[in-house]
Coordinates of N, CA and C in Angstrom, one line a residue:
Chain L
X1 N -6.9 1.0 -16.9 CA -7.5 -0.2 -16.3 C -7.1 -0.4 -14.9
X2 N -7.4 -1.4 -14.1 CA -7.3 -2.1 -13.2 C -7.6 -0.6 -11.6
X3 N -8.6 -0.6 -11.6 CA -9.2 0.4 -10.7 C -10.0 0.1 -9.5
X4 N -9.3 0.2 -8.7 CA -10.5 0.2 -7.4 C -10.8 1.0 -6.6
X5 N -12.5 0.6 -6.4 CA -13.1 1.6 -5.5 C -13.0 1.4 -4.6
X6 N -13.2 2.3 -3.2 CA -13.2 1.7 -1.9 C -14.5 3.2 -1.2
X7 N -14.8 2.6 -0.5 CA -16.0 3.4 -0.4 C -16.7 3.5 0.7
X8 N -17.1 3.8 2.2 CA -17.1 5.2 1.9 C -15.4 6.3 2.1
X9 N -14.9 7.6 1.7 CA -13.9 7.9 1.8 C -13.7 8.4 3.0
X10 N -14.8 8.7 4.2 CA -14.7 9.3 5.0 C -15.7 8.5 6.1
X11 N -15.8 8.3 7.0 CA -16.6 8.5 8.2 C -16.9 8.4 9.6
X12 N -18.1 8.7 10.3 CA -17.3 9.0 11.4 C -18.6 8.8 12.0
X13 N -18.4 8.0 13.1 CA -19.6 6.8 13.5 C -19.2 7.0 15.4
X14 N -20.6 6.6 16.2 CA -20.4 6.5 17.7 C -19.7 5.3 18.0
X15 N -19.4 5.3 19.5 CA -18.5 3.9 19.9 C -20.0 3.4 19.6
X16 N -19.7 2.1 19.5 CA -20.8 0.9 20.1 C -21.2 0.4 18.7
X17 N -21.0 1.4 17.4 CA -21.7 1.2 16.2 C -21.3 0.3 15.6
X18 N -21.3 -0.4 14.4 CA -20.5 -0.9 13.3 C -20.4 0.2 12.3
X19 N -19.3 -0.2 11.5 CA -19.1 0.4 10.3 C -18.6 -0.6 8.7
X20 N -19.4 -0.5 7.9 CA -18.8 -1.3 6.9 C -18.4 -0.5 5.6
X21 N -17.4 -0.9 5.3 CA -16.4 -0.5 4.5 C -16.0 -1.3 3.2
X22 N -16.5 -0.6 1.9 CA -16.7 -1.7 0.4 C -15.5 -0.9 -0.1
X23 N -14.7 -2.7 -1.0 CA -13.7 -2.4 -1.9 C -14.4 -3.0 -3.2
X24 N -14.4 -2.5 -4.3 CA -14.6 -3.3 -5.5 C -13.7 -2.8 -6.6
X25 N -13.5 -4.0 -7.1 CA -12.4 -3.8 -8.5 C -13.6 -3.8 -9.6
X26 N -13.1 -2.2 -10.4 CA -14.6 -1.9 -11.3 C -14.0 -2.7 -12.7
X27 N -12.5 -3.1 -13.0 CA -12.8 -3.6 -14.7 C -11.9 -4.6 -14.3
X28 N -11.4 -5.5 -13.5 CA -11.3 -6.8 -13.6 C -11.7 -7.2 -12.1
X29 N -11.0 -8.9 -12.7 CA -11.5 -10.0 -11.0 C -10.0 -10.1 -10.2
X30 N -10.8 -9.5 -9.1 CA -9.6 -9.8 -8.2 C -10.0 -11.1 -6.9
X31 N -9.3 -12.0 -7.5 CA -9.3 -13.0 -6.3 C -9.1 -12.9 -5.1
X32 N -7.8 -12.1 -5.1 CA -7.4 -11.6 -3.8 C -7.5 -9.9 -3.5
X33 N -7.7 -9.5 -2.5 CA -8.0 -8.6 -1.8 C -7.1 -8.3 -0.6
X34 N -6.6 -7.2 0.0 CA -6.0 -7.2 0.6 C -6.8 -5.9 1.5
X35 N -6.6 -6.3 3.1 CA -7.1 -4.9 3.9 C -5.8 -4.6 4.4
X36 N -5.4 -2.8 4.8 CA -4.6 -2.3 5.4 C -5.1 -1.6 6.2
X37 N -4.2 -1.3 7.3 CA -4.4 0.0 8.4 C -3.6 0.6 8.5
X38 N -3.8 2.3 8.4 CA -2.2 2.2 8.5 C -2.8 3.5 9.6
X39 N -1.7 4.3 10.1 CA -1.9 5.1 11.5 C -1.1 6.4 11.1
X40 N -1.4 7.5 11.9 CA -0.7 8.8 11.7 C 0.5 8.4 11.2
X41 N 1.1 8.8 10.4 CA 2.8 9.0 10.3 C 3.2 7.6 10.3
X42 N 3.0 6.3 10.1 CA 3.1 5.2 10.1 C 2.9 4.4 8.6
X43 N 3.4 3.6 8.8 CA 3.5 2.8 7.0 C 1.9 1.4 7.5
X44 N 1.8 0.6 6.1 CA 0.5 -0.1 6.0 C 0.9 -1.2 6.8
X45 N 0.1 -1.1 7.7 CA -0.1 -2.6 8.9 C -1.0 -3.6 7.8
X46 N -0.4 -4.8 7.0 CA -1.6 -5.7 6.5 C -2.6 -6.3 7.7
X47 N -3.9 -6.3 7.1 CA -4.7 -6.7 8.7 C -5.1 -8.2 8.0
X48 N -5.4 -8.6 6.6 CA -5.8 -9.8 6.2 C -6.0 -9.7 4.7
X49 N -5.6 -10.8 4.1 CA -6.0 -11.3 3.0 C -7.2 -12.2 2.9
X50 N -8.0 -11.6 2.0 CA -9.0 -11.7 1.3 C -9.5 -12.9 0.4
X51 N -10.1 -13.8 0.1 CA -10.0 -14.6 -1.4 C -11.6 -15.1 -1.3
X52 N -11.7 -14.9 -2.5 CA -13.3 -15.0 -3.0 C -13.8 -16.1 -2.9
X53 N -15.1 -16.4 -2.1 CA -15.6 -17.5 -1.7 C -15.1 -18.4 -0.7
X54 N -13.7 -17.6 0.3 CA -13.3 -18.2 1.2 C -13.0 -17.6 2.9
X55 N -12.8 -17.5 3.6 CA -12.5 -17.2 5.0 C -11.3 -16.4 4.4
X56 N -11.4 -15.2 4.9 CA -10.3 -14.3 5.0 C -9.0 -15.3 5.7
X57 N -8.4 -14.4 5.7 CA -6.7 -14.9 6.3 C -6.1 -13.6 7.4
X58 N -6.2 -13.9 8.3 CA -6.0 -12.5 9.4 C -4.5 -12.8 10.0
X59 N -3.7 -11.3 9.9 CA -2.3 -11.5 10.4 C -2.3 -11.8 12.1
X60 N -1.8 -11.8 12.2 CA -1.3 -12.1 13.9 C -1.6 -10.8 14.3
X61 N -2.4 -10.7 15.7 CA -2.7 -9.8 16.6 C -4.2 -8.8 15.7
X62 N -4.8 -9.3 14.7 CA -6.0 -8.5 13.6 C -7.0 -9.7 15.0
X63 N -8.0 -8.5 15.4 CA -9.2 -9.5 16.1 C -9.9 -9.7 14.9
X64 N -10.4 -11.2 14.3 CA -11.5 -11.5 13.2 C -12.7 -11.5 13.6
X65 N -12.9 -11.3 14.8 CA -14.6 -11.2 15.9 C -14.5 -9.4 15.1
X66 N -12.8 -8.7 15.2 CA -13.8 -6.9 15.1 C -13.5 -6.5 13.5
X67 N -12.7 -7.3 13.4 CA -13.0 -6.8 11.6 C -13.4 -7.8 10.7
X68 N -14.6 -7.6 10.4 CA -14.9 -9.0 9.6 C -15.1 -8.7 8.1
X69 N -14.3 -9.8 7.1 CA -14.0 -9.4 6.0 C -14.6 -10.7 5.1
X70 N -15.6 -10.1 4.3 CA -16.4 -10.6 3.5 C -16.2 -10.4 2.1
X71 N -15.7 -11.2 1.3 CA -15.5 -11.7 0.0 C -16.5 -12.2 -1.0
X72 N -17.2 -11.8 -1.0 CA -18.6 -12.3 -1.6 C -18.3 -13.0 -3.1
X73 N -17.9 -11.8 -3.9 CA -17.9 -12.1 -5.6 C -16.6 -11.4 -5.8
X74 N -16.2 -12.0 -6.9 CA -14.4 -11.3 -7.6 C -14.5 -10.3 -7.8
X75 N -15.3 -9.4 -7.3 CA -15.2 -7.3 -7.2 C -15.4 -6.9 -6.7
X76 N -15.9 -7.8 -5.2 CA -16.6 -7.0 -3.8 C -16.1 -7.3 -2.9
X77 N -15.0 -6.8 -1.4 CA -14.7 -7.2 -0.6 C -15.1 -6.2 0.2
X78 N -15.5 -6.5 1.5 CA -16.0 -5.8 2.6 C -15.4 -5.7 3.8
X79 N -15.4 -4.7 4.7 CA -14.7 -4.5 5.8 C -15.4 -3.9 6.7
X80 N -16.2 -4.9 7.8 CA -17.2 -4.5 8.5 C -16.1 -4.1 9.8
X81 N -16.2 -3.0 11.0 CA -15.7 -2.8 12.0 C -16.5 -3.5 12.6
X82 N -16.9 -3.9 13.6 CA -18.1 -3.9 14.6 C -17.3 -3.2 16.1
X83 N -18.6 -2.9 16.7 CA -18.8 -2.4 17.9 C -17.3 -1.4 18.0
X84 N -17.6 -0.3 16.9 CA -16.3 0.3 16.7 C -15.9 1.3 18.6
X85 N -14.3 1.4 18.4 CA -14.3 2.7 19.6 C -13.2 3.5 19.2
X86 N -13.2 4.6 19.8 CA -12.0 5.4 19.1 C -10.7 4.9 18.8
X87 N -10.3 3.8 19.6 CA -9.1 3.5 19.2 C -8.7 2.5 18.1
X88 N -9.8 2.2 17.3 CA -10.5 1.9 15.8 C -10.4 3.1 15.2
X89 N -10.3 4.4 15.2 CA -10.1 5.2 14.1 C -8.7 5.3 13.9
X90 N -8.5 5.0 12.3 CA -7.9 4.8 11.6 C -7.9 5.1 10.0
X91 N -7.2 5.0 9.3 CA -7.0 5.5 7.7 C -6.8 3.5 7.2
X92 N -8.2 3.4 6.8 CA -7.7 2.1 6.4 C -8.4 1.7 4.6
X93 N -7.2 0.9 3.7 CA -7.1 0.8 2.3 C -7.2 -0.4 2.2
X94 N -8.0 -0.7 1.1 CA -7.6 -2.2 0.8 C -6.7 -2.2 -0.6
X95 N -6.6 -3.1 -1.5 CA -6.1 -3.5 -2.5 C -6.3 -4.7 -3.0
X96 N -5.9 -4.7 -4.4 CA -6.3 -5.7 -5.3 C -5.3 -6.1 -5.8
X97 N -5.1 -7.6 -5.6 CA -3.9 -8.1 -7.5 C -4.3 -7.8 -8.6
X98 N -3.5 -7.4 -9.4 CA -4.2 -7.0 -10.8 C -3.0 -8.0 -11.9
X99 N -4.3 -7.6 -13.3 CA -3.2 -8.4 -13.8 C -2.0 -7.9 -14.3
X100 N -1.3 -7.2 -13.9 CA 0.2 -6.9 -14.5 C 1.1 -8.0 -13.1
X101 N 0.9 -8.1 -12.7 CA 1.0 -8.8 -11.3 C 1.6 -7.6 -10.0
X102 N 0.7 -6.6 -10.1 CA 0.6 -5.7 -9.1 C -0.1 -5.8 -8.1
X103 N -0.2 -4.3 -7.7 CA -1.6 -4.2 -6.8 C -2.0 -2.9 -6.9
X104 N -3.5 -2.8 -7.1 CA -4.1 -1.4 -7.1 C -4.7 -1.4 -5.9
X105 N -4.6 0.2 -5.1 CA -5.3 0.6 -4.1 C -6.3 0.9 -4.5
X106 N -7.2 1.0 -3.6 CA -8.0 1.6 -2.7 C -7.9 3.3 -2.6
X107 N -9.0 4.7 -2.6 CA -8.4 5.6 -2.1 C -8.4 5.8 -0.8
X108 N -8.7 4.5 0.4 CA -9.0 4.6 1.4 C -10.4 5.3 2.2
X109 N -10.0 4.9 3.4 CA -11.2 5.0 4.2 C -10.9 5.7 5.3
X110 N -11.0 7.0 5.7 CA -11.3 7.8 7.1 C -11.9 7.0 7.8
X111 N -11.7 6.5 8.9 CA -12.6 6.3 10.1 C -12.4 7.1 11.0
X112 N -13.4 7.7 11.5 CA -13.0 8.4 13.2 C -14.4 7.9 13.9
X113 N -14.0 7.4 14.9 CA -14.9 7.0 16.1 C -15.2 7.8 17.1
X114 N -16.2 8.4 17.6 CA -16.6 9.5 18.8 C -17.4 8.4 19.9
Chain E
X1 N 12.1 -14.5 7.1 CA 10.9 -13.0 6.6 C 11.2 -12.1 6.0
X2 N 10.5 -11.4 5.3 CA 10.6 -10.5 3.5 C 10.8 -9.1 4.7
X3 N 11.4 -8.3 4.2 CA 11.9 -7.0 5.0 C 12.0 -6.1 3.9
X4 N 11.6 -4.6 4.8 CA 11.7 -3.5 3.7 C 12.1 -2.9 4.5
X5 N 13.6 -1.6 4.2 CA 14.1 -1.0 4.8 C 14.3 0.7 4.6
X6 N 13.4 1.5 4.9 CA 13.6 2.9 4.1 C 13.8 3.9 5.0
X7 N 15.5 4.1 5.0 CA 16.8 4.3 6.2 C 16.3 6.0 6.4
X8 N 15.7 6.6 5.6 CA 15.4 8.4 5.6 C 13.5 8.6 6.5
X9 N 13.3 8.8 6.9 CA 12.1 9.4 7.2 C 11.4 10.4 6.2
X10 N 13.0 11.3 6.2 CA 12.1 12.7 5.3 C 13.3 13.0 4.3
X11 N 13.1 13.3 3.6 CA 14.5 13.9 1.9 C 13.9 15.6 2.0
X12 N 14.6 15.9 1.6 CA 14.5 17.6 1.7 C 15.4 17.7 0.0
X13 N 14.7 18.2 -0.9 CA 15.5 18.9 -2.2 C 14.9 20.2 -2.8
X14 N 15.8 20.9 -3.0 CA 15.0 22.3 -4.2 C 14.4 21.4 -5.1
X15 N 13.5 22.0 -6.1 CA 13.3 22.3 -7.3 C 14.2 22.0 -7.9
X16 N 13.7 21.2 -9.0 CA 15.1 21.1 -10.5 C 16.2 20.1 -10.0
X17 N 16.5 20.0 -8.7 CA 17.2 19.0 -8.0 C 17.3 17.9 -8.4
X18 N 18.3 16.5 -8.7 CA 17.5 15.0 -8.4 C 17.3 15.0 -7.5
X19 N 16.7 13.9 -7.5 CA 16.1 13.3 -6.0 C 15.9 11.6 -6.0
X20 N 16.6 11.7 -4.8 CA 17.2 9.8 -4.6 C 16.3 9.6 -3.3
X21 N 15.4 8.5 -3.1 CA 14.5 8.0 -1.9 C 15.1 6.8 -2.0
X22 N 15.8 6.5 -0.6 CA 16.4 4.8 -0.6 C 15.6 4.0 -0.2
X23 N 15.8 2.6 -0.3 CA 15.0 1.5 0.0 C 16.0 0.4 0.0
X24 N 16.4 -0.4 0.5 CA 16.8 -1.9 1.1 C 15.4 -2.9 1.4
X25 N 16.1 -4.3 0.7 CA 15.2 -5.3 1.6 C 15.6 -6.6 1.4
X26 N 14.6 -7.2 2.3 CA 15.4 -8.6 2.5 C 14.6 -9.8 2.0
X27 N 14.5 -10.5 1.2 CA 13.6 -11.7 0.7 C 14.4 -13.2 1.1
X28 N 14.0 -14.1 0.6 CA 14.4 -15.3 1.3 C 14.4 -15.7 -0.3
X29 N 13.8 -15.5 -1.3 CA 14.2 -15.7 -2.8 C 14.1 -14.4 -3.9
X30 N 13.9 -14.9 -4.7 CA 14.1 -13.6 -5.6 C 12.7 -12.5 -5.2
X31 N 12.8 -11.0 -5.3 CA 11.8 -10.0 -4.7 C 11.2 -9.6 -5.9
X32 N 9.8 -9.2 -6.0 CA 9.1 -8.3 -6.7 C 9.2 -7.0 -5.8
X33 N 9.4 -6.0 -6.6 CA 10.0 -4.9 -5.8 C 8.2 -3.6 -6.3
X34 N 8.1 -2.6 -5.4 CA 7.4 -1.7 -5.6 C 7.3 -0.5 -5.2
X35 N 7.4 0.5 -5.8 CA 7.2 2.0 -5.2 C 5.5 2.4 -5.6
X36 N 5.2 3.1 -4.2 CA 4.5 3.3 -4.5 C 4.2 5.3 -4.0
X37 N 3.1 5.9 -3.9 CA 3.1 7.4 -3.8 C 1.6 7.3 -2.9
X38 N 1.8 8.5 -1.7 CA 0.7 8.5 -1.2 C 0.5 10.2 -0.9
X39 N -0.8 10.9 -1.4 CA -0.8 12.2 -0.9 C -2.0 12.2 0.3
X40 N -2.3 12.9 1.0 CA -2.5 13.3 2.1 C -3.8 12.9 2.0
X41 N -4.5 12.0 3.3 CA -6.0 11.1 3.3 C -6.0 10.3 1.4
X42 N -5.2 10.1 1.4 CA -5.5 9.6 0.4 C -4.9 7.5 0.0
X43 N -5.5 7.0 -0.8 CA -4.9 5.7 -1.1 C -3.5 5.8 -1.6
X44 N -2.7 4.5 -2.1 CA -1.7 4.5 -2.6 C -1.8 4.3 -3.9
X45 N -0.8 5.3 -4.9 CA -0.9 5.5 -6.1 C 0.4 4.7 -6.6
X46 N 0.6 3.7 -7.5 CA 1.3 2.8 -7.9 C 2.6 3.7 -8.7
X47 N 4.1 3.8 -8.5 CA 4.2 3.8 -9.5 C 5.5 3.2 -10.2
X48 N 5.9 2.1 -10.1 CA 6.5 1.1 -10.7 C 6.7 0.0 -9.9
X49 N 7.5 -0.9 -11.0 CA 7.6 -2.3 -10.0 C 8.8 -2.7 -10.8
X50 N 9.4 -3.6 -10.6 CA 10.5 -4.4 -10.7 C 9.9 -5.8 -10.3
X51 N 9.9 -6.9 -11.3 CA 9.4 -8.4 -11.7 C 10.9 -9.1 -12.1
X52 N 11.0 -8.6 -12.9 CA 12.4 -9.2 -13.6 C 12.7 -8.4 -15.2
X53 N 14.0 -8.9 -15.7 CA 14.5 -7.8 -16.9 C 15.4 -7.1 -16.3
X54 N 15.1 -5.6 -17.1 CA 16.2 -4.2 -17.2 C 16.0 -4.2 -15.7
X55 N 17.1 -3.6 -15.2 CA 17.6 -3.6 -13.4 C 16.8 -1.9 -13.4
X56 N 17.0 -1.4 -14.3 CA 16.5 0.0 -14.5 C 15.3 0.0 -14.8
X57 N 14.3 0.9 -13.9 CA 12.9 0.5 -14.1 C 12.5 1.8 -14.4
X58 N 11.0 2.3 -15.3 CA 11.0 3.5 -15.7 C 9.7 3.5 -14.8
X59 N 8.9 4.3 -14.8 CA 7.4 4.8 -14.1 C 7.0 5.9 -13.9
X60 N 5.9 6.2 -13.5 CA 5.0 7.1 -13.7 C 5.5 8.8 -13.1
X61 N 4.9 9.9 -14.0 CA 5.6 11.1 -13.4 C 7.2 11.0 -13.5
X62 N 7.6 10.6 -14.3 CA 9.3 10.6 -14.1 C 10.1 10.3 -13.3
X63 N 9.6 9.2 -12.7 CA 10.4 8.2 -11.7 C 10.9 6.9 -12.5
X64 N 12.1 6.7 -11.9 CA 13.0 5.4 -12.0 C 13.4 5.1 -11.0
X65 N 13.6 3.5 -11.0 CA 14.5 3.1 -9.9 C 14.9 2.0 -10.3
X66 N 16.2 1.5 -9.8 CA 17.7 0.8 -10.3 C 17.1 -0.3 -9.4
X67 N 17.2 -1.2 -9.5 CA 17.1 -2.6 -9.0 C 18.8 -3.5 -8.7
X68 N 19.2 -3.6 -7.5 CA 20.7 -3.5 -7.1 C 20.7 -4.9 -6.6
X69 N 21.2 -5.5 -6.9 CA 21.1 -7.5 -6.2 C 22.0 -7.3 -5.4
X70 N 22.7 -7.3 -5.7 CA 24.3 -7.0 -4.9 C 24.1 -6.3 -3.7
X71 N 23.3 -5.1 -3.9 CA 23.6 -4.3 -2.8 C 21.6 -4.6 -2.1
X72 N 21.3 -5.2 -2.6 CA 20.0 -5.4 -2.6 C 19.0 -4.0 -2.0
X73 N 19.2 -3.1 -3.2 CA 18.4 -2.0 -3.2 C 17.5 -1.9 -3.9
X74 N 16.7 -0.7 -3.8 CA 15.8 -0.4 -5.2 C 15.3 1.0 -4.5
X75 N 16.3 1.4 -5.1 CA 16.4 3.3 -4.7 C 15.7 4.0 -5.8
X76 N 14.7 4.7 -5.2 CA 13.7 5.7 -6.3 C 14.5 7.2 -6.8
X77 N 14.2 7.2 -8.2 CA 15.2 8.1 -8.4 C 14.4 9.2 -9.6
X78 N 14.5 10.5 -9.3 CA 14.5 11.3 -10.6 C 15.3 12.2 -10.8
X79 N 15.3 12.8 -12.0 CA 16.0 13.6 -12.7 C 16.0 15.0 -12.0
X80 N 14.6 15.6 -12.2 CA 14.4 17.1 -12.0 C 13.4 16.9 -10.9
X81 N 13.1 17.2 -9.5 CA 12.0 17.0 -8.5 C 11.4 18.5 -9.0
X82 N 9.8 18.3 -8.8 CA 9.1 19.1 -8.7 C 8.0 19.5 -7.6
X83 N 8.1 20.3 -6.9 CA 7.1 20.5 -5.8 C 5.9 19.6 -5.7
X84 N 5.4 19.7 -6.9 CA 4.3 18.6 -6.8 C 4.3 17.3 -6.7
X85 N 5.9 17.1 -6.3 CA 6.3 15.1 -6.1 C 6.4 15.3 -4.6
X86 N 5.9 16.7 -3.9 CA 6.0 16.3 -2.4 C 4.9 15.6 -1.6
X87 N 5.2 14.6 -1.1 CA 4.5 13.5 -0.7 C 5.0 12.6 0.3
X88 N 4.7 11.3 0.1 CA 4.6 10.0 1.0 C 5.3 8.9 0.2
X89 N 6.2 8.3 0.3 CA 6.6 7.3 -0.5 C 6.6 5.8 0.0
X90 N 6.8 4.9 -0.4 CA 6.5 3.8 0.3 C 7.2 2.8 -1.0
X91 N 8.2 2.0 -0.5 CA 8.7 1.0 -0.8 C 8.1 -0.3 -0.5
X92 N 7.6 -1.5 -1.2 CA 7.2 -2.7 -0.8 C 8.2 -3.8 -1.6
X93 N 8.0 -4.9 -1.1 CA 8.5 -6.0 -1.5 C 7.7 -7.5 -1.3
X94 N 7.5 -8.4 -2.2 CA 6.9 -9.6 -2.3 C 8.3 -10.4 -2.6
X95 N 8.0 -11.8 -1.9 CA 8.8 -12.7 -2.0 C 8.2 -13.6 -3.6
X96 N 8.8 -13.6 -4.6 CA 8.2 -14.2 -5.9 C 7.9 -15.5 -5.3
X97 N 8.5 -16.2 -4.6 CA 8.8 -17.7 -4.5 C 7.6 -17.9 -3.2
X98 N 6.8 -17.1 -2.9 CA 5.9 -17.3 -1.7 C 4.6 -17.8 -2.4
X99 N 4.5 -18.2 -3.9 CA 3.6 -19.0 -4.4 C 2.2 -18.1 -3.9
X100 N 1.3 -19.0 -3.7 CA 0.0 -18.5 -3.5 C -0.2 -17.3 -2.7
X101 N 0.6 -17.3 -1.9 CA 0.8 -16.2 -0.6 C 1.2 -15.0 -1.1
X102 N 0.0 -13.9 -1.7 CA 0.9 -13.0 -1.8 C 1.1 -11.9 -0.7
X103 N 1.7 -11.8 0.4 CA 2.0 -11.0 1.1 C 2.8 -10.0 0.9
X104 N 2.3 -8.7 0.8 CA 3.6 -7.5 0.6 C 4.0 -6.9 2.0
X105 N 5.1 -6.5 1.8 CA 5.3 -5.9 3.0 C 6.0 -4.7 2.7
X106 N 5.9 -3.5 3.6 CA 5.9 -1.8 2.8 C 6.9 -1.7 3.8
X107 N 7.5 -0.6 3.0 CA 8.4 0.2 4.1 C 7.7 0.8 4.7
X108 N 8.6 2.0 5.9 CA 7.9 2.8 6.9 C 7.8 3.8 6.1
X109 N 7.7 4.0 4.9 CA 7.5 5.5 3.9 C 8.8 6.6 4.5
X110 N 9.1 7.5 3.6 CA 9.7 8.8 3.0 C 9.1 9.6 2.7
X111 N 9.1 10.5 4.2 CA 8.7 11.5 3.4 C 9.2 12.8 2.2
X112 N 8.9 13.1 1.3 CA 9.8 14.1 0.3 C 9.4 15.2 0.2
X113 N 10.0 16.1 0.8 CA 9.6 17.7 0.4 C 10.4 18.4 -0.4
X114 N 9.6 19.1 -1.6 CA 10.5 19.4 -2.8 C 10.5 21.4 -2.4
X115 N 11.5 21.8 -2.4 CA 11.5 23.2 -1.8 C 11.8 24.0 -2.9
X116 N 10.6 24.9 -2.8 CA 10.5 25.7 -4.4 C 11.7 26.6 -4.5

């Protein structure tokens, strides 16, 4: 149990584009959601917490104009880039609370920007 | 602030070897502790936690890790490494007493290469 999808695994979009990026928890509800970024050779930058039916929670220095993160229903969180540029590519995961009081990843998201 | 400290970059072991991945951290109350595994483009694969209980934690693929108050560790440990535990490691830590907030915060990962 407690499994999340994250979707698409890979891709690779012009500057100027958006890109949106789906996490869903396939066999329970996750209230909270978590996005990560993490960078070559580097550990997970949290960019914001997630919660269903409410305004994300963005860390210090996350622009919420370029990553906007939509919470719709307790199995869908979203991670839109907008007007991405190379220095937006990144390997970014989200994650879920689950109920053991963990957290399940994401298998992540390739971005590369051209 | 909740701190995670993982002093090695990289572990180097044969085959058949144990193998010890350190981790330190710093909470402000009692920590939920977590190891987790990452292989290459890939998410993170869970594999134990420490909540409360036995200080000795068992988990997935034949990992354990000791839960140390005192020395406030929580060192990943196995018996026998096998080539196919070479990877990305990553220590996290939650503050239990941060109520609604759950914020994790990860180490800078370990890397482990198991040398046939």
């Amino acid at each position: 149990g407690a499994v999340v999808s994250q979707h698409p695994s890979w891709v690779i979009c012009k500057s100027g584009t958006s890109v949106k990026i789906e996490c869903r928890s396939l066999d329970f509800q996750a209230t909270t959601m978590f996005w990560y970024r993490q960078f070559p050779k580097q550990s997970l930058m949290l960019m914001a917490t997630s919660n269903e039916g409410s305004k994300a929670t963005y860390e210090q220095g996350v622009e919420k104009d370029k990553f906007l993160i939509n919470h719709a229903s307790l199995t869908l969180s979203t991670l839109t880039v907008t007007s991405a540029h190379p220095e937006d590519s990144s390997f970014y995961i989200c994650s879920a609370s689950n109920r053991e009081g963990g957290y399940t990843f994401g298998s992540g998201t390739r971005l590369t920007v051209v | 602030a909740q701190s995670v400290a993982q002093p090695e970059d990289q572990v180097n072991v044969a085959e058949g070897n144990p193998l010890t991945v350190k981790c330190t951290y710093s909470v402000s109350g009692n920590p939920y502790l977590f190891w987790y595994v990452q292989y290459p483009n890939r998410g993170l694969q869970f594999l134990l936690k420490y909540i409360t209980g036995d200080n000795l934690v068992k988990g997935s693929y034949g990992f354990e890790a000791e839960f140390n108050k005192s020395q406030t560790s929580f060192h990943l440990k196995k018996p026998s490494a096998l080539v196919s535990d070479s990877a990305l490691y990553f220590c996290a830590v939650r503050d239990v007493n941060s109520g609604g907030y759950q914020k994790v915060t990860f180490g800078t990962g370990t890397k482990l290469q198991v040398i046939p």
